[in-house]
PDB file of C-alpha atoms in Angstrom:
ATOM      1  CA  MET A   1      81.797  -4.379 -90.072  1.00  0.00           C
ATOM      2  CA  ARG A   2      81.355  -6.373 -93.243  1.00  0.00           C
ATOM      3  CA  SER A   3      80.690  -4.370 -96.364  1.00  0.00           C
ATOM      4  CA  PRO A   4      77.594  -5.272 -98.491  1.00  0.00           C
ATOM      5  CA  GLY A   5      78.315  -7.622-101.268  1.00  0.00           C
ATOM      6  CA  PRO A   6      76.946  -7.604-104.896  1.00  0.00           C
ATOM      7  CA  PRO A   7      73.199  -8.186-105.410  1.00  0.00           C
ATOM      8  CA  ARG A   8      72.155 -11.776-105.350  1.00  0.00           C
ATOM      9  CA  ARG A   9      71.203 -13.361-108.663  1.00  0.00           C
ATOM     10  CA  GLU A  10      68.179 -15.584-108.881  1.00  0.00           C
ATOM     11  CA  PRO A  11      68.977 -19.119-109.951  1.00  0.00           C
ATOM     12  CA  ARG A  12      68.782 -19.862-113.631  1.00  0.00           C
ATOM     13  CA  ALA A  13      65.957 -22.307-113.186  1.00  0.00           C
ATOM     14  CA  ARG A  14      63.755 -19.699-111.469  1.00  0.00           C
ATOM     15  CA  ARG A  15      64.384 -17.032-114.268  1.00  0.00           C
ATOM     16  CA  ALA A  16      63.550 -19.571-116.914  1.00  0.00           C
ATOM     17  CA  ALA A  17      60.285 -20.463-115.233  1.00  0.00           C
ATOM     18  CA  ALA A  18      59.215 -16.781-115.193  1.00  0.00           C
ATOM     19  CA  ARG A  19      59.135 -16.687-119.105  1.00  0.00           C
ATOM     20  CA  PRO A  20      56.057 -18.191-120.900  1.00  0.00           C
ATOM     21  CA  PRO A  21      56.885 -21.342-122.805  1.00  0.00           C
ATOM     22  CA  ALA A  22      57.706 -20.869-126.445  1.00  0.00           C
ATOM     23  CA  HIS A  23      54.770 -22.913-127.733  1.00  0.00           C
ATOM     24  CA  HIS A  24      52.304 -20.577-125.969  1.00  0.00           C
ATOM     25  CA  GLY A  25      53.620 -17.687-128.079  1.00  0.00           C
ATOM     26  CA  LEU A  26      53.260 -19.642-131.272  1.00  0.00           C
ATOM     27  CA  ARG A  27      49.570 -20.398-130.418  1.00  0.00           C
ATOM     28  CA  ALA A  28      48.873 -16.759-129.879  1.00  0.00           C
ATOM     29  CA  ARG A  29      50.420 -15.792-133.191  1.00  0.00           C
ATOM     30  CA  LEU A  30      48.418 -18.471-134.988  1.00  0.00           C
ATOM     31  CA  ALA A  31      45.206 -17.325-133.405  1.00  0.00           C
ATOM     32  CA  ARG A  32      45.838 -13.672-134.404  1.00  0.00           C
ATOM     33  CA  ALA A  33      46.554 -14.764-137.980  1.00  0.00           C
ATOM     34  CA  ALA A  34      43.395 -16.852-138.055  1.00  0.00           C
ATOM     35  CA  ARG A  35      41.280 -13.871-136.792  1.00  0.00           C
ATOM     36  CA  GLY A  36      42.906 -11.659-139.393  1.00  0.00           C
ATOM     37  CA  ALA A  37      42.193 -14.162-142.166  1.00  0.00           C
ATOM     38  CA  ALA A  38      38.510 -14.464-141.167  1.00  0.00           C
ATOM     39  CA  ALA A  39      38.142 -10.652-141.102  1.00  0.00           C
ATOM     40  CA  LEU A  40      39.679 -10.378-144.568  1.00  0.00           C
ATOM     41  CA  ALA A  41      37.373 -13.115-145.900  1.00  0.00           C
ATOM     42  CA  LEU A  42      34.312 -11.179-144.475  1.00  0.00           C
ATOM     43  CA  LEU A  43      35.580  -7.954-146.054  1.00  0.00           C
ATOM     44  CA  LEU A  44      36.005  -9.591-149.425  1.00  0.00           C
ATOM     45  CA  ALA A  45      32.610 -11.287-149.284  1.00  0.00           C
ATOM     46  CA  GLY A  46      30.964  -7.915-148.652  1.00  0.00           C
ATOM     47  CA  CYS A  47      32.607  -6.482-151.760  1.00  0.00           C
ATOM     48  CA  ILE A  48      31.546  -9.306-154.096  1.00  0.00           C
ATOM     49  CA  GLU A  49      28.179  -8.669-155.839  1.00  0.00           C
ATOM     50  CA  VAL A  50      26.255 -11.835-156.631  1.00  0.00           C
ATOM     51  CA  PRO A  51      23.942 -11.130-159.667  1.00  0.00           C
ATOM     52  CA  PRO A  52      20.282 -12.078-159.204  1.00  0.00           C
ATOM     53  CA  PRO A  53      18.925 -15.042-161.288  1.00  0.00           C
ATOM     54  CA  PRO A  54      17.591 -13.931-164.702  1.00  0.00           C
ATOM     55  CA  PRO A  55      13.750 -13.393-164.777  1.00  0.00           C
ATOM     56  CA  ARG A  56      11.716 -16.051-166.417  1.00  0.00           C
ATOM     57  CA  PRO A  57      10.384 -15.131-169.835  1.00  0.00           C
ATOM     58  CA  PRO A  58       6.597 -14.467-169.846  1.00  0.00           C
ATOM     59  CA  LEU A  59       4.360 -17.169-171.157  1.00  0.00           C
ATOM     60  CA  GLN A  60       3.623 -16.461-174.742  1.00  0.00           C
ATOM     61  CA  PRO A  61       1.722 -18.816-177.106  1.00  0.00           C
ATOM     62  CA  LYS A  62       3.299 -19.334-180.517  1.00  0.00           C
ATOM     63  CA  ASP A  63       2.110 -20.767-183.814  1.00  0.00           C
ATOM     64  CA  ILE A  64      -1.585 -20.251-182.904  1.00  0.00           C
ATOM     65  CA  LYS A  65      -3.913 -22.198-185.257  1.00  0.00           C
ATOM     66  CA  VAL A  66      -7.609 -21.304-185.167  1.00  0.00           C
ATOM     67  CA  PRO A  67     -10.483 -22.524-187.274  1.00  0.00           C
ATOM     68  CA  GLU A  68     -10.911 -21.003-190.733  1.00  0.00           C
ATOM     69  CA  GLY A  69     -13.032 -17.962-190.639  1.00  0.00           C
ATOM     70  CA  VAL A  70     -12.815 -17.472-186.835  1.00  0.00           C
ATOM     71  CA  GLY A  71     -11.360 -14.297-185.435  1.00  0.00           C
ATOM     72  CA  LEU A  72      -9.000 -14.406-182.417  1.00  0.00           C
ATOM     73  CA  GLU A  73      -9.594 -11.568-179.979  1.00  0.00           C
ATOM     74  CA  ILE A  74      -6.265 -10.672-178.332  1.00  0.00           C
ATOM     75  CA  ALA A  75      -6.797  -7.109-177.208  1.00  0.00           C
ATOM     76  CA  CYS A  76      -9.026  -6.813-174.186  1.00  0.00           C
ATOM     77  CA  THR A  77     -11.599  -4.028-173.816  1.00  0.00           C
ATOM     78  CA  PRO A  78     -12.697  -3.467-170.160  1.00  0.00           C
ATOM     79  CA  THR A  79     -16.426  -3.579-169.747  1.00  0.00           C
ATOM     80  CA  GLY A  80     -16.633  -3.079-166.039  1.00  0.00           C
ATOM     81  CA  VAL A  81     -16.898  -5.744-163.321  1.00  0.00           C
ATOM     82  CA  GLU A  82     -16.356  -9.398-164.027  1.00  0.00           C
ATOM     83  CA  LEU A  83     -19.527 -11.181-165.231  1.00  0.00           C
ATOM     84  CA  CYS A  84     -20.114 -14.854-164.441  1.00  0.00           C
ATOM     85  CA  PHE A  85     -20.598 -17.725-166.884  1.00  0.00           C
ATOM     86  CA  ASP A  86     -19.829 -15.885-170.084  1.00  0.00           C
ATOM     87  CA  ALA A  87     -16.243 -17.190-170.549  1.00  0.00           C
ATOM     88  CA  ARG A  88     -14.871 -13.684-170.861  1.00  0.00           C
ATOM     89  CA  ASP A  89     -12.291 -11.648-169.044  1.00  0.00           C
ATOM     90  CA  ASN A  90     -14.580  -8.627-168.592  1.00  0.00           C
ATOM     91  CA  ASN A  91     -12.220  -6.585-166.414  1.00  0.00           C
ATOM     92  CA  CYS A  92      -9.089  -7.395-168.465  1.00  0.00           C
ATOM     93  CA  ASN A  93      -7.014  -8.727-165.542  1.00  0.00           C
ATOM     94  CA  GLY A  94      -6.114 -11.935-167.248  1.00  0.00           C
ATOM     95  CA  VAL A  95      -8.538 -14.118-165.284  1.00  0.00           C
ATOM     96  CA  ILE A  96     -11.599 -15.633-166.951  1.00  0.00           C
ATOM     97  CA  ASP A  97     -14.921 -15.642-164.938  1.00  0.00           C
ATOM     98  CA  GLU A  98     -13.104 -14.536-161.833  1.00  0.00           C
ATOM     99  CA  GLY A  99     -14.979 -15.112-158.559  1.00  0.00           C
ATOM    100  CA  CYS A 100     -17.650 -17.293-160.171  1.00  0.00           C
ATOM    101  CA  GLY A 101     -16.689 -20.580-158.552  1.00  0.00           C
ATOM    102  CA  LEU A 102     -14.379 -21.648-161.333  1.00  0.00           C
ATOM    103  CA  HIS A 103     -10.820 -22.787-160.683  1.00  0.00           C
ATOM    104  CA  THR A 104      -8.193 -20.530-162.227  1.00  0.00           C
ATOM    105  CA  GLY A 105      -4.468 -20.953-163.136  1.00  0.00           C
ATOM    106  CA  ILE A 106      -1.772 -19.524-165.276  1.00  0.00           C
ATOM    107  CA  LEU A 107      -3.222 -21.880-167.959  1.00  0.00           C
ATOM    108  CA  GLN A 108      -7.013 -21.756-168.140  1.00  0.00           C
ATOM    109  CA  PHE A 109      -9.565 -22.743-170.851  1.00  0.00           C
ATOM    110  CA  THR A 110     -13.210 -21.922-170.534  1.00  0.00           C
ATOM    111  CA  ILE A 111     -16.317 -22.324-172.755  1.00  0.00           C
ATOM    112  CA  ALA A 112     -19.821 -20.987-172.248  1.00  0.00           C
ATOM    113  CA  TRP A 113     -23.072 -21.221-174.196  1.00  0.00           C
ATOM    114  CA  GLU A 114     -26.630 -19.979-173.635  1.00  0.00           C
ATOM    115  CA  GLU A 115     -28.775 -22.952-174.841  1.00  0.00           C
ATOM    116  CA  PRO A 116     -29.374 -25.036-171.738  1.00  0.00           C
ATOM    117  CA  GLU A 117     -30.382 -28.110-173.642  1.00  0.00           C
ATOM    118  CA  ALA A 118     -27.278 -28.363-175.785  1.00  0.00           C
ATOM    119  CA  ASP A 119     -24.474 -30.560-174.614  1.00  0.00           C
ATOM    120  CA  VAL A 120     -21.028 -29.111-175.592  1.00  0.00           C
ATOM    121  CA  ASP A 121     -17.768 -30.571-174.559  1.00  0.00           C
ATOM    122  CA  LEU A 122     -14.405 -28.801-173.901  1.00  0.00           C
ATOM    123  CA  ASN A 123     -11.554 -31.282-174.554  1.00  0.00           C
ATOM    124  CA  VAL A 124      -7.993 -30.053-173.806  1.00  0.00           C
ATOM    125  CA  TYR A 125      -4.994 -32.145-174.681  1.00  0.00           C
ATOM    126  CA  ASP A 126      -1.577 -31.397-173.151  1.00  0.00           C
ATOM    127  CA  PRO A 127       1.731 -31.713-175.015  1.00  0.00           C
ATOM    128  CA  ALA A 128       1.898 -35.432-174.179  1.00  0.00           C
ATOM    129  CA  GLY A 129      -1.553 -35.910-175.800  1.00  0.00           C
ATOM    130  CA  GLU A 130      -3.279 -36.603-172.453  1.00  0.00           C
ATOM    131  CA  LEU A 131      -6.903 -35.378-172.121  1.00  0.00           C
ATOM    132  CA  ALA A 132      -7.866 -33.260-169.130  1.00  0.00           C
ATOM    133  CA  ARG A 133     -10.523 -35.078-167.097  1.00  0.00           C
ATOM    134  CA  VAL A 134     -12.958 -34.069-164.286  1.00  0.00           C
ATOM    135  CA  GLY A 135     -11.383 -34.181-160.903  1.00  0.00           C
ATOM    136  CA  GLU A 136      -8.166 -35.970-161.948  1.00  0.00           C
ATOM    137  CA  PRO A 137      -5.169 -33.991-163.181  1.00  0.00           C
ATOM    138  CA  THR A 138      -3.018 -35.154-166.077  1.00  0.00           C
ATOM    139  CA  ALA A 139       0.666 -35.714-165.600  1.00  0.00           C
ATOM    140  CA  SER A 140       1.269 -32.108-166.580  1.00  0.00           C
ATOM    141  CA  GLY A 141      -1.289 -30.782-164.136  1.00  0.00           C
ATOM    142  CA  LEU A 142      -4.282 -30.011-166.286  1.00  0.00           C
ATOM    143  CA  MET A 143      -7.723 -30.743-164.771  1.00  0.00           C
ATOM    144  CA  LYS A 144     -11.386 -30.199-165.707  1.00  0.00           C
ATOM    145  CA  ASP A 145     -13.551 -28.972-162.888  1.00  0.00           C
ATOM    146  CA  ARG A 146     -17.090 -29.459-164.358  1.00  0.00           C
ATOM    147  CA  ASP A 147     -18.927 -31.121-167.201  1.00  0.00           C
ATOM    148  CA  CYS A 148     -22.175 -29.337-168.256  1.00  0.00           C
ATOM    149  CA  PRO A 149     -25.117 -29.754-168.580  1.00  0.00           C
ATOM    150  CA  ARG A 150     -25.887 -32.364-165.902  1.00  0.00           C
ATOM    151  CA  VAL A 151     -29.194 -33.977-164.868  1.00  0.00           C
ATOM    152  CA  SER A 152     -28.287 -33.449-161.285  1.00  0.00           C
ATOM    153  CA  GLY A 153     -28.647 -29.726-161.762  1.00  0.00           C
ATOM    154  CA  GLU A 154     -25.090 -28.927-160.718  1.00  0.00           C
ATOM    155  CA  CYS A 155     -24.728 -26.447-163.591  1.00  0.00           C
ATOM    156  CA  GLN A 156     -28.104 -24.751-162.868  1.00  0.00           C
ATOM    157  CA  GLU A 157     -28.499 -24.089-166.574  1.00  0.00           C
ATOM    158  CA  GLN A 158     -25.360 -22.010-166.475  1.00  0.00           C
ATOM    159  CA  ASN A 159     -23.495 -24.027-169.046  1.00  0.00           C
ATOM    160  CA  VAL A 160     -19.768 -23.555-168.548  1.00  0.00           C
ATOM    161  CA  GLU A 161     -16.900 -25.971-168.807  1.00  0.00           C
ATOM    162  CA  ASN A 162     -13.431 -25.109-167.458  1.00  0.00           C
ATOM    163  CA  VAL A 163      -9.913 -26.632-167.640  1.00  0.00           C
ATOM    164  CA  PHE A 164      -7.025 -25.233-165.598  1.00  0.00           C
ATOM    165  CA  LEU A 165      -3.476 -25.845-164.575  1.00  0.00           C
ATOM    166  CA  THR A 166      -3.610 -27.083-160.948  1.00  0.00           C
ATOM    167  CA  GLU A 167      -0.070 -25.936-159.925  1.00  0.00           C
ATOM    168  CA  GLY A 168       3.467 -25.304-161.060  1.00  0.00           C
ATOM    169  CA  GLU A 169       4.755 -24.265-164.461  1.00  0.00           C
ATOM    170  CA  PRO A 170       3.013 -25.456-167.637  1.00  0.00           C
ATOM    171  CA  ALA A 171       4.596 -28.146-169.694  1.00  0.00           C
ATOM    172  CA  ARG A 172       6.253 -26.814-172.836  1.00  0.00           C
ATOM    173  CA  GLY A 173       5.013 -28.147-176.167  1.00  0.00           C
ATOM    174  CA  ARG A 174       1.898 -28.210-178.374  1.00  0.00           C
ATOM    175  CA  TYR A 175      -1.532 -27.827-176.797  1.00  0.00           C
ATOM    176  CA  ARG A 176      -4.764 -28.734-178.572  1.00  0.00           C
ATOM    177  CA  VAL A 177      -8.209 -27.432-177.526  1.00  0.00           C
ATOM    178  CA  VAL A 178     -11.292 -28.998-179.038  1.00  0.00           C
ATOM    179  CA  VAL A 179     -14.807 -27.664-178.620  1.00  0.00           C
ATOM    180  CA  ARG A 180     -17.399 -30.284-179.669  1.00  0.00           C
ATOM    181  CA  LEU A 181     -21.125 -30.332-179.913  1.00  0.00           C
ATOM    182  CA  ASP A 182     -22.013 -33.704-178.341  1.00  0.00           C
ATOM    183  CA  LYS A 183     -25.816 -33.446-178.435  1.00  0.00           C
ATOM    184  CA  LEU A 184     -28.175 -30.780-179.778  1.00  0.00           C
ATOM    185  CA  ASN A 185     -31.227 -32.157-177.965  1.00  0.00           C
ATOM    186  CA  ASP A 186     -34.042 -29.589-178.335  1.00  0.00           C
ATOM    187  CA  ALA A 187     -31.827 -26.642-178.986  1.00  0.00           C
ATOM    188  CA  THR A 188     -31.702 -24.899-182.392  1.00  0.00           C
ATOM    189  CA  ALA A 189     -28.467 -24.967-184.404  1.00  0.00           C
ATOM    190  CA  PRO A 190     -26.052 -23.381-184.716  1.00  0.00           C
ATOM    191  CA  ILE A 191     -24.916 -23.220-181.139  1.00  0.00           C
ATOM    192  CA  ARG A 192     -22.798 -20.118-180.453  1.00  0.00           C
ATOM    193  CA  VAL A 193     -19.995 -21.062-178.034  1.00  0.00           C
ATOM    194  CA  ARG A 194     -17.547 -18.638-176.425  1.00  0.00           C
ATOM    195  CA  LEU A 195     -14.060 -20.030-175.982  1.00  0.00           C
ATOM    196  CA  SER A 196     -11.474 -18.146-173.963  1.00  0.00           C
ATOM    197  CA  ALA A 197      -7.959 -19.109-172.896  1.00  0.00           C
ATOM    198  CA  ARG A 198      -5.722 -17.612-170.336  1.00  0.00           C
ATOM    199  CA  VAL A 199      -1.949 -18.015-170.906  1.00  0.00           C
ATOM    200  CA  GLY A 200       0.142 -16.276-168.206  1.00  0.00           C
ATOM    201  CA  GLN A 201      -1.302 -12.862-167.629  1.00  0.00           C
ATOM    202  CA  ARG A 202      -3.089 -12.475-170.969  1.00  0.00           C
ATOM    203  CA  SER A 203      -6.432 -13.834-172.193  1.00  0.00           C
ATOM    204  CA  TYR A 204      -7.517 -14.758-175.685  1.00  0.00           C
ATOM    205  CA  SER A 205     -11.096 -15.277-176.913  1.00  0.00           C
ATOM    206  CA  MET A 206     -13.213 -16.326-179.917  1.00  0.00           C
ATOM    207  CA  ALA A 207     -16.735 -17.233-180.866  1.00  0.00           C
ATOM    208  CA  LEU A 208     -17.476 -20.635-182.414  1.00  0.00           C
ATOM    209  CA  ASP A 209     -20.690 -21.793-184.196  1.00  0.00           C
ATOM    210  CA  LEU A 210     -21.394 -25.518-183.936  1.00  0.00           C
ATOM    211  CA  SER A 211     -23.987 -27.625-185.805  1.00  0.00           C
ATOM    212  CA  PRO A 212     -24.674 -31.398-185.870  1.00  0.00           C
ATOM    213  CA  SER A 213     -22.684 -32.466-188.893  1.00  0.00           C
ATOM    214  CA  ALA A 214     -19.271 -33.995-189.468  1.00  0.00           C
ATOM    215  CA  ALA A 215     -17.821 -30.783-190.732  1.00  0.00           C
ATOM    216  CA  THR A 216     -19.258 -28.350-188.197  1.00  0.00           C
ATOM    217  CA  GLU A 217     -19.833 -30.309-184.929  1.00  0.00           C
ATOM    218  CA  GLU A 218     -16.361 -29.503-183.595  1.00  0.00           C
ATOM    219  CA  LYS A 219     -13.765 -26.772-183.821  1.00  0.00           C
ATOM    220  CA  SER A 220     -10.122 -26.911-182.631  1.00  0.00           C
ATOM    221  CA  VAL A 221      -7.467 -24.413-181.561  1.00  0.00           C
ATOM    222  CA  GLU A 222      -3.741 -25.275-181.358  1.00  0.00           C
ATOM    223  CA  PHE A 223      -0.748 -23.382-179.921  1.00  0.00           C
ATOM    224  CA  THR A 224       2.794 -23.956-178.689  1.00  0.00           C
ATOM    225  CA  LEU A 225       4.327 -22.904-175.408  1.00  0.00           C
TER     226      LEU A 225
END
């Protein structure tokens, strides 16, 4: 009887085929390294605090120039609900004649007067010197929404003129607001006109007396943004 011999060895070629190729292992190591790098990047991103953008400074008029002898009302005293067509910020929320059919904006200029016969004009010039017109905004966005009085009865004897910023941020520079008595007609001089301006969230107001003469037919206010 033949004694058992030593265990058979597999051929070299078969043993080599059982191992994964070397380049497969390299790919696996590279993939693990890439995943580790991505995880580290996410961790670092979570630890970095990105500061928020600085807040914009509030709109504040500077170098205000008013007619001689005219008082500028800056502090607002609440008088209750908003009243229409008086060119005042009655409830002190920064908006002039709110809810009265007038357009508003972060820049707004409004005049009102009681004498229905008198024709008073509100002329607002932007920093480029362009005059705000009815229904057509200037390059800086100022527009006038009405011109009173009108024969068509559009103003209904509620004489108010209003200029506002249609959209966006106001242009920086020097603004000029001119209130002019165009025609007295059958009214009695002087004509008391209330001018109010909204700049940002604050309103400013003053009373102007106009008469038909070269020295008193118009009053102007200037300020810089």
